[in-house]
Tab-separated table of C-alpha atoms in Angstrom:
chain	number	residue	atom	x	y	z
Q	1	MET	CA	-153.753	-25.991	18.929
Q	2	THR	CA	-153.008	-24.848	22.443
Q	3	LYS	CA	-149.442	-23.778	23.136
Q	4	PRO	CA	-147.960	-26.199	25.699
Q	5	GLU	CA	-146.539	-25.053	28.995
Q	6	LEU	CA	-142.742	-25.021	29.164
Q	7	LEU	CA	-141.855	-26.338	32.624
Q	8	ALA	CA	-138.338	-25.793	33.977
Q	9	PRO	CA	-136.454	-27.107	37.023
Q	10	ALA	CA	-134.901	-24.961	39.745
Q	11	GLY	CA	-132.500	-26.208	42.420
Q	12	ASN	CA	-132.010	-22.784	44.025
Q	13	PHE	CA	-133.233	-19.199	43.727
Q	14	GLU	CA	-130.760	-18.081	41.063
Q	15	LYS	CA	-131.784	-21.007	38.861
Q	16	LEU	CA	-135.432	-20.084	39.399
Q	17	LYS	CA	-134.790	-16.540	38.187
Q	18	MET	CA	-132.875	-17.760	35.146
Q	19	ALA	CA	-135.683	-20.165	34.259
Q	20	LEU	CA	-138.276	-17.391	34.394
Q	21	ILE	CA	-136.118	-14.849	32.568
Q	22	TYR	CA	-135.271	-17.300	29.771
Q	23	GLY	CA	-138.899	-18.190	29.124
Q	24	ALA	CA	-140.320	-20.896	31.410
Q	25	ASP	CA	-144.091	-20.746	31.874
Q	26	ALA	CA	-143.782	-22.640	35.140
Q	27	VAL	CA	-141.023	-23.857	37.457
Q	28	TYR	CA	-140.931	-26.941	39.653
Q	29	LEU	CA	-138.805	-26.940	42.803
Q	30	GLY	CA	-138.361	-28.749	46.081
Q	31	GLY	CA	-138.486	-27.613	49.656
Q	32	GLU	CA	-135.975	-28.738	52.250
Q	33	ARG	CA	-137.967	-31.946	52.884
Q	34	PHE	CA	-140.224	-34.408	51.089
Q	35	GLY	CA	-138.662	-34.078	47.597
Q	36	LEU	CA	-136.496	-36.390	45.485
Q	37	ARG	CA	-133.462	-34.120	45.099
Q	38	ALA	CA	-131.900	-33.979	48.561
Q	39	GLN	CA	-128.552	-32.874	47.085
Q	40	ALA	CA	-130.020	-29.860	45.277
Q	41	GLY	CA	-129.847	-26.472	46.983
Q	42	ASN	CA	-133.620	-26.577	47.477
Q	43	PHE	CA	-135.774	-23.820	48.940
Q	44	THR	CA	-136.589	-22.622	52.434
Q	45	MET	CA	-140.206	-21.687	53.085
Q	46	GLU	CA	-139.300	-18.011	52.802
Q	47	GLU	CA	-137.636	-18.657	49.447
Q	48	ILE	CA	-140.685	-20.560	48.206
Q	49	LYS	CA	-142.837	-17.608	49.248
Q	50	GLU	CA	-140.572	-15.227	47.309
Q	51	ALA	CA	-140.520	-17.613	44.328
Q	52	VAL	CA	-144.327	-17.632	44.207
Q	53	ARG	CA	-144.447	-13.839	44.452
Q	54	LEU	CA	-141.929	-13.401	41.630
Q	55	ALA	CA	-143.555	-15.993	39.371
Q	56	HIS	CA	-147.068	-14.660	39.871
Q	57	GLU	CA	-145.937	-11.110	39.110
Q	58	LEU	CA	-144.792	-12.439	35.730
Q	59	GLY	CA	-147.938	-14.506	35.177
Q	60	ARG	CA	-146.052	-17.802	35.685
Q	61	LYS	CA	-146.571	-20.733	38.055
Q	62	ILE	CA	-144.700	-22.589	40.809
Q	63	TYR	CA	-145.079	-26.318	41.469
Q	64	VAL	CA	-143.520	-27.907	44.575
Q	65	THR	CA	-142.409	-31.543	44.791
Q	66	VAL	CA	-143.520	-33.794	47.642
Q	67	ASN	CA	-142.763	-36.938	45.676
Q	68	ILE	CA	-140.621	-39.081	47.965
Q	69	ILE	CA	-141.676	-42.683	48.578
Q	70	PRO	CA	-142.069	-42.195	52.333
Q	71	HIS	CA	-141.441	-44.365	55.358
Q	72	ASN	CA	-143.472	-43.664	58.501
Q	73	GLU	CA	-141.069	-41.064	59.865
Q	74	ASP	CA	-141.127	-39.189	56.550
Q	75	LEU	CA	-144.781	-38.274	57.130
Q	76	GLU	CA	-144.017	-36.285	60.283
Q	77	GLY	CA	-144.663	-32.596	59.750
Q	78	LEU	CA	-146.035	-33.074	56.233
Q	79	SER	CA	-149.548	-31.822	57.023
Q	80	ASP	CA	-148.266	-28.513	58.447
Q	81	TYR	CA	-145.848	-28.183	55.523
Q	82	VAL	CA	-148.672	-28.612	53.001
Q	83	LYS	CA	-150.874	-26.094	54.818
Q	84	GLU	CA	-148.074	-23.526	54.709
Q	85	LEU	CA	-147.503	-24.102	50.985
Q	86	ASP	CA	-151.237	-23.665	50.428
Q	87	ASN	CA	-151.226	-20.376	52.347
Q	88	ILE	CA	-148.248	-19.142	50.326
Q	89	GLY	CA	-150.186	-19.707	47.096
Q	90	VAL	CA	-148.181	-22.508	45.455
Q	91	ASP	CA	-149.957	-23.451	42.213
Q	92	ALA	CA	-149.694	-27.246	42.534
Q	93	LEU	CA	-148.021	-30.061	44.453
Q	94	ILE	CA	-146.322	-32.982	42.694
Q	95	PHE	CA	-146.774	-36.273	44.590
Q	96	SER	CA	-146.438	-40.008	43.959
Q	97	ASP	CA	-147.505	-41.822	47.130
Q	98	PRO	CA	-151.197	-42.483	48.016
Q	99	GLY	CA	-150.512	-41.739	51.687
Q	100	ILE	CA	-149.068	-38.337	50.838
Q	101	PHE	CA	-152.084	-37.819	48.558
Q	102	LEU	CA	-154.443	-38.365	51.499
Q	103	ILE	CA	-152.504	-35.939	53.700
Q	104	ILE	CA	-152.575	-33.245	51.003
Q	105	LYS	CA	-156.333	-33.702	50.490
Q	106	GLU	CA	-156.934	-33.335	54.222
Q	107	ALA	CA	-154.553	-30.414	54.775
Q	108	ALA	CA	-155.261	-28.436	51.583
Q	109	PRO	CA	-158.445	-29.754	49.917
Q	110	ASN	CA	-158.358	-27.125	47.149
Q	111	MET	CA	-154.689	-27.637	46.208
Q	112	GLU	CA	-154.068	-28.603	42.566
Q	113	LEU	CA	-152.457	-32.034	42.416
Q	114	HIS	CA	-150.004	-33.408	39.845
Q	115	LEU	CA	-149.139	-37.102	39.878
Q	116	SER	CA	-145.353	-37.541	39.687
Q	117	THR	CA	-143.562	-39.660	37.120
Q	118	GLN	CA	-142.504	-41.729	40.175
Q	119	ALA	CA	-146.031	-43.168	40.176
Q	120	ASN	CA	-145.231	-44.870	36.835
Q	121	ASN	CA	-148.424	-43.941	34.995
Q	122	THR	CA	-148.305	-45.859	31.696
Q	123	ASN	CA	-151.979	-46.411	30.747
Q	124	TYR	CA	-155.280	-44.581	30.388
Q	125	LYS	CA	-157.140	-46.562	33.083
Q	126	SER	CA	-154.544	-45.604	35.682
Q	127	ALA	CA	-154.889	-42.000	34.539
Q	128	GLU	CA	-158.685	-42.276	34.874
Q	129	PHE	CA	-158.324	-43.665	38.414
Q	130	TRP	CA	-156.225	-40.724	39.562
Q	131	TYR	CA	-158.499	-38.234	37.791
Q	132	LYS	CA	-161.457	-39.601	39.769
Q	133	GLN	CA	-159.492	-39.062	42.985
Q	134	GLY	CA	-159.080	-35.379	42.121
Q	135	VAL	CA	-155.733	-35.251	40.304
Q	136	LYS	CA	-155.510	-32.430	37.741
Q	137	ARG	CA	-152.377	-33.553	35.874
Q	138	ILE	CA	-150.479	-36.780	35.212
Q	139	VAL	CA	-146.706	-36.650	34.719
Q	140	LEU	CA	-146.281	-39.559	32.333
Q	141	ALA	CA	-143.652	-42.264	32.805
Q	142	ARG	CA	-140.640	-41.807	30.547
Q	143	GLU	CA	-141.093	-45.354	29.207
Q	144	LEU	CA	-143.895	-44.381	26.804
Q	145	SER	CA	-143.842	-43.868	23.052
Q	146	LEU	CA	-145.647	-41.011	21.333
Q	147	ILE	CA	-148.151	-43.526	19.983
Q	148	GLU	CA	-148.927	-44.717	23.519
Q	149	ILE	CA	-149.141	-41.144	24.804
Q	150	LYS	CA	-151.632	-40.174	22.102
Q	151	GLU	CA	-153.822	-43.167	22.965
Q	152	ILE	CA	-153.721	-42.363	26.694
Q	153	ILE	CA	-154.721	-38.742	26.043
Q	154	LYS	CA	-157.476	-39.743	23.586
Q	155	LYS	CA	-159.043	-42.223	26.036
Q	156	SER	CA	-158.757	-39.977	29.120
Q	157	PRO	CA	-161.167	-37.273	30.361
Q	158	LYS	CA	-160.701	-34.028	28.415
Q	159	GLU	CA	-160.161	-32.068	31.629
Q	160	LEU	CA	-157.182	-34.210	32.645
Q	161	GLU	CA	-153.800	-32.709	31.733
Q	162	PHE	CA	-150.675	-34.631	30.791
Q	163	GLU	CA	-147.051	-33.635	31.302
Q	164	ALA	CA	-143.999	-35.352	29.809
Q	165	PHE	CA	-140.225	-34.987	30.028
Q	166	ILE	CA	-138.717	-33.665	26.805
Q	167	HIS	CA	-135.096	-33.007	27.815
Q	168	GLY	CA	-132.543	-34.162	30.376
Q	169	ALA	CA	-131.194	-37.223	32.130
Q	170	MET	CA	-132.781	-40.635	31.679
Q	171	CYS	CA	-132.879	-43.215	34.478
Q	172	ILE	CA	-131.859	-46.858	34.077
Q	173	SER	CA	-134.721	-47.843	36.363
Q	174	TYR	CA	-138.415	-47.569	35.654
Q	175	SER	CA	-139.205	-43.845	35.993
Q	176	GLY	CA	-136.756	-43.413	38.843
Q	177	ARG	CA	-137.727	-46.371	41.035
Q	178	CYS	CA	-134.201	-47.598	41.611
Q	179	LEU	CA	-132.636	-49.682	44.407
Q	180	LEU	CA	-129.033	-49.563	43.121
Q	181	SER	CA	-128.072	-46.545	45.223
Q	182	ASN	CA	-129.458	-48.091	48.403
Q	183	TYR	CA	-127.661	-51.375	47.726
Q	184	MET	CA	-124.307	-49.866	46.737
Q	185	VAL	CA	-123.856	-47.018	49.220
Q	186	GLY	CA	-126.880	-47.066	51.538
Q	187	ARG	CA	-128.429	-43.912	50.066
Q	188	ASP	CA	-132.135	-44.232	49.227
Q	189	ALA	CA	-132.893	-42.855	45.762
Q	190	ASN	CA	-136.603	-42.986	46.503
Q	191	ARG	CA	-136.129	-40.618	49.423
Q	192	GLY	CA	-134.045	-38.078	47.555
Q	193	GLU	CA	-130.474	-39.297	48.109
Q	194	CYS	CA	-129.507	-41.034	44.845
Q	195	ALA	CA	-125.736	-41.549	44.431
Q	196	HIS	CA	-126.175	-42.265	40.685
Q	197	PRO	CA	-124.553	-45.741	40.654
Q	198	CYS	CA	-125.984	-46.145	37.147
Q	199	ARG	CA	-123.043	-43.957	36.078
Q	200	TYR	CA	-120.396	-46.175	37.732
Q	201	LYS	CA	-117.993	-48.315	35.738
Q	202	TYR	CA	-118.779	-52.047	35.881
Q	203	TYR	CA	-116.876	-55.266	35.122
Q	204	LEU	CA	-117.814	-58.948	35.101
Q	205	VAL	CA	-116.232	-61.259	37.720
Q	206	GLU	CA	-116.467	-65.077	37.686
Q	207	GLU	CA	-117.063	-66.338	41.243
Q	208	LYS	CA	-114.046	-68.722	41.266
Q	209	ARG	CA	-111.700	-66.073	39.891
Q	210	PRO	CA	-111.993	-63.154	42.339
Q	211	GLY	CA	-109.962	-60.153	41.324
Q	212	GLN	CA	-110.049	-61.001	37.616
Q	213	TYR	CA	-112.140	-58.252	36.089
Q	214	MET	CA	-113.496	-58.772	32.591
Q	215	PRO	CA	-115.223	-56.037	30.631
Q	216	VAL	CA	-118.904	-56.774	30.019
Q	217	GLU	CA	-118.291	-55.576	26.473
Q	218	GLU	CA	-115.051	-56.448	24.716
Q	219	ASP	CA	-113.381	-53.111	25.337
Q	220	GLU	CA	-110.146	-52.415	27.203
Q	221	LYS	CA	-111.826	-49.516	28.993
Q	222	GLY	CA	-114.606	-51.649	30.448
Q	223	THR	CA	-118.231	-50.584	30.246
Q	224	TYR	CA	-120.779	-48.370	31.929
Q	225	ILE	CA	-123.668	-50.745	31.247
Q	226	PHE	CA	-126.341	-48.749	33.107
Q	227	ASN	CA	-125.368	-45.301	31.794
Q	228	SER	CA	-128.213	-43.868	29.715
Q	229	ARG	CA	-127.946	-41.173	27.100
Q	230	ASP	CA	-129.709	-37.887	27.832
Q	231	LEU	CA	-133.107	-37.138	26.331
Q	232	CYS	CA	-133.370	-34.348	23.748
Q	233	MET	CA	-136.545	-33.627	21.768
Q	234	ILE	CA	-135.828	-30.146	20.418
Q	235	GLU	CA	-135.946	-31.465	16.845
Q	236	HIS	CA	-139.421	-32.906	17.403
Q	237	ILE	CA	-141.537	-29.983	18.621
Q	238	PRO	CA	-144.342	-30.588	16.062
Q	239	GLU	CA	-144.741	-34.238	17.073
Q	240	LEU	CA	-144.834	-33.304	20.778
Q	241	VAL	CA	-147.398	-30.550	20.233
Q	242	ASN	CA	-149.630	-32.745	18.087
Q	243	SER	CA	-149.599	-35.524	20.690
Q	244	GLY	CA	-151.710	-33.373	23.017
Q	245	ILE	CA	-149.154	-33.126	25.829
Q	246	LYS	CA	-150.065	-30.090	27.946
Q	247	SER	CA	-146.716	-29.484	29.636
Q	248	PHE	CA	-143.185	-29.973	28.244
Q	249	LYS	CA	-140.903	-30.747	31.180
Q	250	ILE	CA	-137.137	-30.232	31.357
Q	251	GLU	CA	-135.186	-32.367	33.842
Q	252	GLY	CA	-132.350	-30.844	35.852
Q	253	ARG	CA	-132.804	-29.472	39.382
Q	254	MET	CA	-129.168	-30.428	39.999
Q	255	LYS	CA	-127.943	-28.625	36.862
Q	256	SER	CA	-126.304	-25.175	36.707
Q	257	SER	CA	-127.874	-21.767	36.086
Q	258	TYR	CA	-126.130	-21.754	32.714
Q	259	TYR	CA	-127.697	-25.100	31.824
Q	260	ILE	CA	-131.173	-23.864	32.802
Q	261	ALA	CA	-130.843	-20.628	30.826
Q	262	THR	CA	-129.435	-22.308	27.715
Q	263	VAL	CA	-131.864	-25.214	27.510
Q	264	VAL	CA	-134.977	-23.294	28.563
Q	265	GLY	CA	-134.105	-20.474	26.168
Q	266	ALA	CA	-133.661	-22.871	23.249
Q	267	TYR	CA	-136.956	-24.681	23.808
Q	268	ARG	CA	-138.796	-21.397	24.407
Q	269	LYS	CA	-137.679	-20.077	21.033
Q	270	ALA	CA	-138.385	-23.384	19.272
Q	271	ILE	CA	-141.947	-23.598	20.630
Q	272	ASP	CA	-142.664	-19.957	19.793
Q	273	GLN	CA	-141.258	-20.324	16.280
Q	274	TYR	CA	-143.459	-23.353	15.660
Q	275	PHE	CA	-146.635	-21.558	16.759
Q	276	ASN	CA	-145.751	-18.492	14.697
Q	277	ASP	CA	-145.893	-20.581	11.501
Q	278	PRO	CA	-146.663	-24.275	12.092
Q	279	ASN	CA	-147.172	-25.124	8.421
Q	280	ASN	CA	-143.672	-24.027	7.437
Q	281	TYR	CA	-141.801	-24.851	10.616
Q	282	VAL	CA	-138.269	-26.216	10.389
Q	283	THR	CA	-136.138	-26.601	13.523
Q	284	ASP	CA	-133.649	-23.745	13.713
Q	285	LYS	CA	-130.153	-25.290	13.633
Q	286	GLU	CA	-128.927	-22.551	15.958
Q	287	LEU	CA	-131.330	-23.819	18.636
Q	288	ILE	CA	-130.104	-27.384	18.174
Q	289	ASP	CA	-126.558	-26.085	18.601
Q	290	GLU	CA	-127.644	-24.260	21.772
Q	291	VAL	CA	-128.671	-27.386	23.675
Q	292	TYR	CA	-125.379	-29.023	22.665
Q	293	LYS	CA	-123.516	-26.103	24.269
Q	294	ALA	CA	-124.950	-26.936	27.693
Q	295	SER	CA	-123.418	-29.770	29.720
Q	296	HIS	CA	-124.911	-33.070	28.534
Q	297	ARG	CA	-124.357	-36.715	27.822
Q	298	GLU	CA	-124.808	-37.908	24.258
Q	299	PHE	CA	-128.423	-37.400	23.224
Q	300	SER	CA	-131.251	-39.729	22.222
Q	301	THR	CA	-135.026	-39.484	21.837
Q	302	GLY	CA	-135.636	-41.927	24.686
Q	303	PHE	CA	-138.768	-44.062	24.251
Q	304	TYR	CA	-140.717	-41.586	22.116
Q	305	PHE	CA	-140.139	-43.419	18.822
Q	306	GLY	CA	-139.817	-46.951	20.184
Q	307	LYS	CA	-137.806	-48.728	22.839
Q	308	PRO	CA	-134.116	-47.731	22.896
Q	309	ASP	CA	-131.637	-50.276	21.580
Q	310	ASN	CA	-127.968	-50.527	22.518
Q	311	LYS	CA	-127.524	-47.013	21.109
Q	312	GLY	CA	-129.566	-45.697	24.019
Q	313	GLN	CA	-126.665	-46.387	26.377
Q	314	ILE	CA	-123.134	-44.998	26.685
Q	315	TYR	CA	-120.793	-47.903	27.421
Q	316	GLU	CA	-117.432	-46.125	27.229
Q	317	ASN	CA	-117.659	-43.517	30.009
Q	318	SER	CA	-120.004	-41.572	32.256
Q	319	SER	CA	-118.555	-38.150	31.480
Q	320	TYR	CA	-120.548	-35.126	30.438
Q	321	VAL	CA	-119.822	-33.296	27.209
Q	322	ARG	CA	-118.732	-29.835	28.336
Q	323	ASP	CA	-117.418	-27.970	25.316
Q	324	TYR	CA	-118.402	-24.493	26.530
Q	325	ALA	CA	-117.718	-22.655	29.772
Q	326	PHE	CA	-120.052	-20.129	31.395
Q	327	VAL	CA	-117.699	-17.195	32.029
Q	328	GLY	CA	-119.885	-14.269	33.003
Q	329	LEU	CA	-123.329	-12.904	33.800
Q	330	VAL	CA	-124.336	-9.384	32.788
Q	331	MET	CA	-125.408	-7.374	35.843
Q	332	ASP	CA	-125.755	-3.934	34.213
Q	333	TYR	CA	-125.242	-2.171	30.886
Q	334	ASP	CA	-124.569	1.493	30.052
Q	335	ALA	CA	-125.917	2.106	26.549
Q	336	SER	CA	-124.169	5.494	26.294
Q	337	THR	CA	-120.710	3.947	26.627
Q	338	GLY	CA	-121.345	0.380	25.503
Q	339	ILE	CA	-119.799	-0.859	28.766
Q	340	ALA	CA	-121.291	-3.815	30.637
Q	341	THR	CA	-120.800	-4.772	34.263
Q	342	ILE	CA	-120.113	-8.513	34.449
Q	343	GLU	CA	-120.074	-10.999	37.327
Q	344	GLN	CA	-117.338	-13.542	36.526
Q	345	ARG	CA	-118.258	-17.241	36.659
Q	346	ASN	CA	-115.096	-18.761	35.116
Q	347	LYS	CA	-111.754	-17.293	34.150
Q	348	MET	CA	-111.766	-15.056	31.058
Q	349	SER	CA	-108.883	-13.170	29.464
Q	350	LEU	CA	-108.126	-10.517	26.859
Q	351	GLY	CA	-108.031	-11.874	23.324
Q	352	GLU	CA	-110.547	-14.657	23.952
Q	353	GLU	CA	-113.573	-14.962	21.723
Q	354	ILE	CA	-116.809	-15.157	23.674
Q	355	GLU	CA	-120.447	-15.717	22.791
Q	356	ILE	CA	-123.284	-13.686	24.309
Q	357	ILE	CA	-126.781	-15.129	24.616
Q	358	GLY	CA	-129.967	-13.724	26.079
Q	359	PRO	CA	-133.664	-14.547	26.249
Q	360	HIS	CA	-134.670	-12.024	23.587
Q	361	LYS	CA	-131.668	-11.876	21.260
Q	362	LYS	CA	-129.766	-13.926	18.772
Q	363	MET	CA	-126.380	-15.119	19.928
Q	364	PHE	CA	-123.456	-12.923	18.864
Q	365	LYS	CA	-119.685	-13.243	19.194
Q	366	GLN	CA	-116.925	-10.840	20.071
Q	367	VAL	CA	-113.306	-10.816	21.180
Q	368	ILE	CA	-112.552	-9.426	24.651
Q	369	ASP	CA	-110.432	-6.367	23.874
Q	370	LYS	CA	-110.792	-4.351	27.097
Q	371	MET	CA	-111.564	-5.221	30.721
Q	372	TRP	CA	-111.479	-3.159	33.890
Q	373	ASP	CA	-111.776	-4.122	37.552
Q	374	GLU	CA	-114.124	-2.397	40.027
Q	375	GLU	CA	-111.540	0.360	40.641
Q	376	GLY	CA	-111.335	1.139	36.934
Q	377	GLN	CA	-107.909	-0.420	36.460
Q	378	GLU	CA	-107.307	-2.244	33.171
Q	379	ILE	CA	-106.838	-5.983	33.657
Q	380	GLU	CA	-105.695	-8.774	31.361
Q	381	SER	CA	-107.802	-11.515	32.936
Q	382	ALA	CA	-110.556	-12.112	35.486
Q	383	PRO	CA	-109.483	-15.218	37.443
Q	384	HIS	CA	-111.403	-14.755	40.702
Q	385	PRO	CA	-114.806	-16.371	41.350
Q	386	GLN	CA	-117.655	-13.847	41.030
Q	387	GLN	CA	-115.192	-11.045	40.374
Q	388	ILE	CA	-116.924	-7.867	39.121
Q	389	VAL	CA	-115.454	-6.544	35.879
Q	390	LYS	CA	-116.351	-3.984	33.222
Q	391	MET	CA	-116.212	-4.909	29.558
Q	392	ARG	CA	-116.819	-3.142	26.262
Q	393	MET	CA	-119.583	-4.897	24.303
Q	394	ARG	CA	-119.930	-4.996	20.525
Q	395	LYS	CA	-123.742	-4.973	20.737
Q	396	GLU	CA	-126.278	-3.946	23.328
Q	397	VAL	CA	-126.771	-6.435	26.164
Q	398	SER	CA	-129.229	-6.764	29.039
Q	399	LYS	CA	-129.134	-7.832	32.659
Q	400	TYR	CA	-128.867	-11.641	32.963
Q	401	ASP	CA	-127.434	-12.121	29.481
Q	402	ILE	CA	-124.790	-14.851	29.570
Q	403	LEU	CA	-121.166	-14.807	28.386
Q	404	ARG	CA	-119.567	-18.115	27.437
Q	405	ARG	CA	-116.497	-19.291	25.598
Q	406	GLU	CA	-115.499	-22.482	23.882
Q	407	GLY	CA	-113.341	-24.687	26.092
Q	408	LYS	CA	-113.409	-26.237	29.541
Q	409	GLU	CA	-114.155	-24.423	32.775
Q	410	ASN	CA	-111.278	-22.584	34.496
Q	411	GLU	CA	-108.999	-22.843	31.452
């Protein structure tokens, strides 16, 4: 068995660093144009250059998205953009459109190419077609079962790699090809501006009774008929590995640094534990708990074990489950005193119980018994965004370890 790549999202530079620190083998990100997450922070060319430098120093990889479904004007400047990414040393480009494919081949003929899930690859002949054009990796459509994936991999050239989403948001439309956003608010999801109308609340109206709103389901709260559950496959690492998938992809370029660290860290540990002893592997319950402590909708296994039924949707609301708040990030630690320097991310106060997680440690808990501000004055709480505080720690911590507490943000 070959250990699969763990591929993490990054919407800005801090998220990139957290993904690498918490165990991602590769990170995918978007530049300021040509990607499908226009509302993410995204990366300037200088930031992409720094991202590549940092990743390569650690032996990791950077993939850049150019996966919009372009109109004519969207092609302007793309050739120069691709050439610059090639010069920087980006490891691969993720594309979906044949026109963009041609431009990449002309501008950077040696660039590694990954076919985006936007291209809706659902069969082995389509995979073979793209392989013959020079594509190195296919990002499979989310609408495939493990049985279908195994057949595609078995019937495809051995050199062709396959990548699949294993965690994160699911789309109501076929692998992201959605027109709802354009219709509802004039924002084109296929050009990076999705307004997520699949999460809106919908009612049924009879044409001769305008203003009389009836729930689509018999529920006084109405229904969110397009609202999919999130995908979570952390309890199925053996099945994913044995399918032959080369890269395990986490969705979430719009998600927080805390989300990236928590989810990437959990999957990193789960994959490593499986390869340490595959014959006796049992999913660590603590890792299952970890992914539940990041912001999420109710989970499902998507299409992996068959087409979702009505339990694949959430009809009651479109809210995230946010039972834990990210309250601090360790910036420094003095082992001689046991005092950590913390950058506040949400309010924390004396007497609260917090949890501390890190990429190379088991989670531990402690009560906040002492805090000091930057001037060394004792304080009872840290209410200010990104306030720097000192805190006594029960165990040794490291830079970029995360402090969280049960409860909502800013409580």
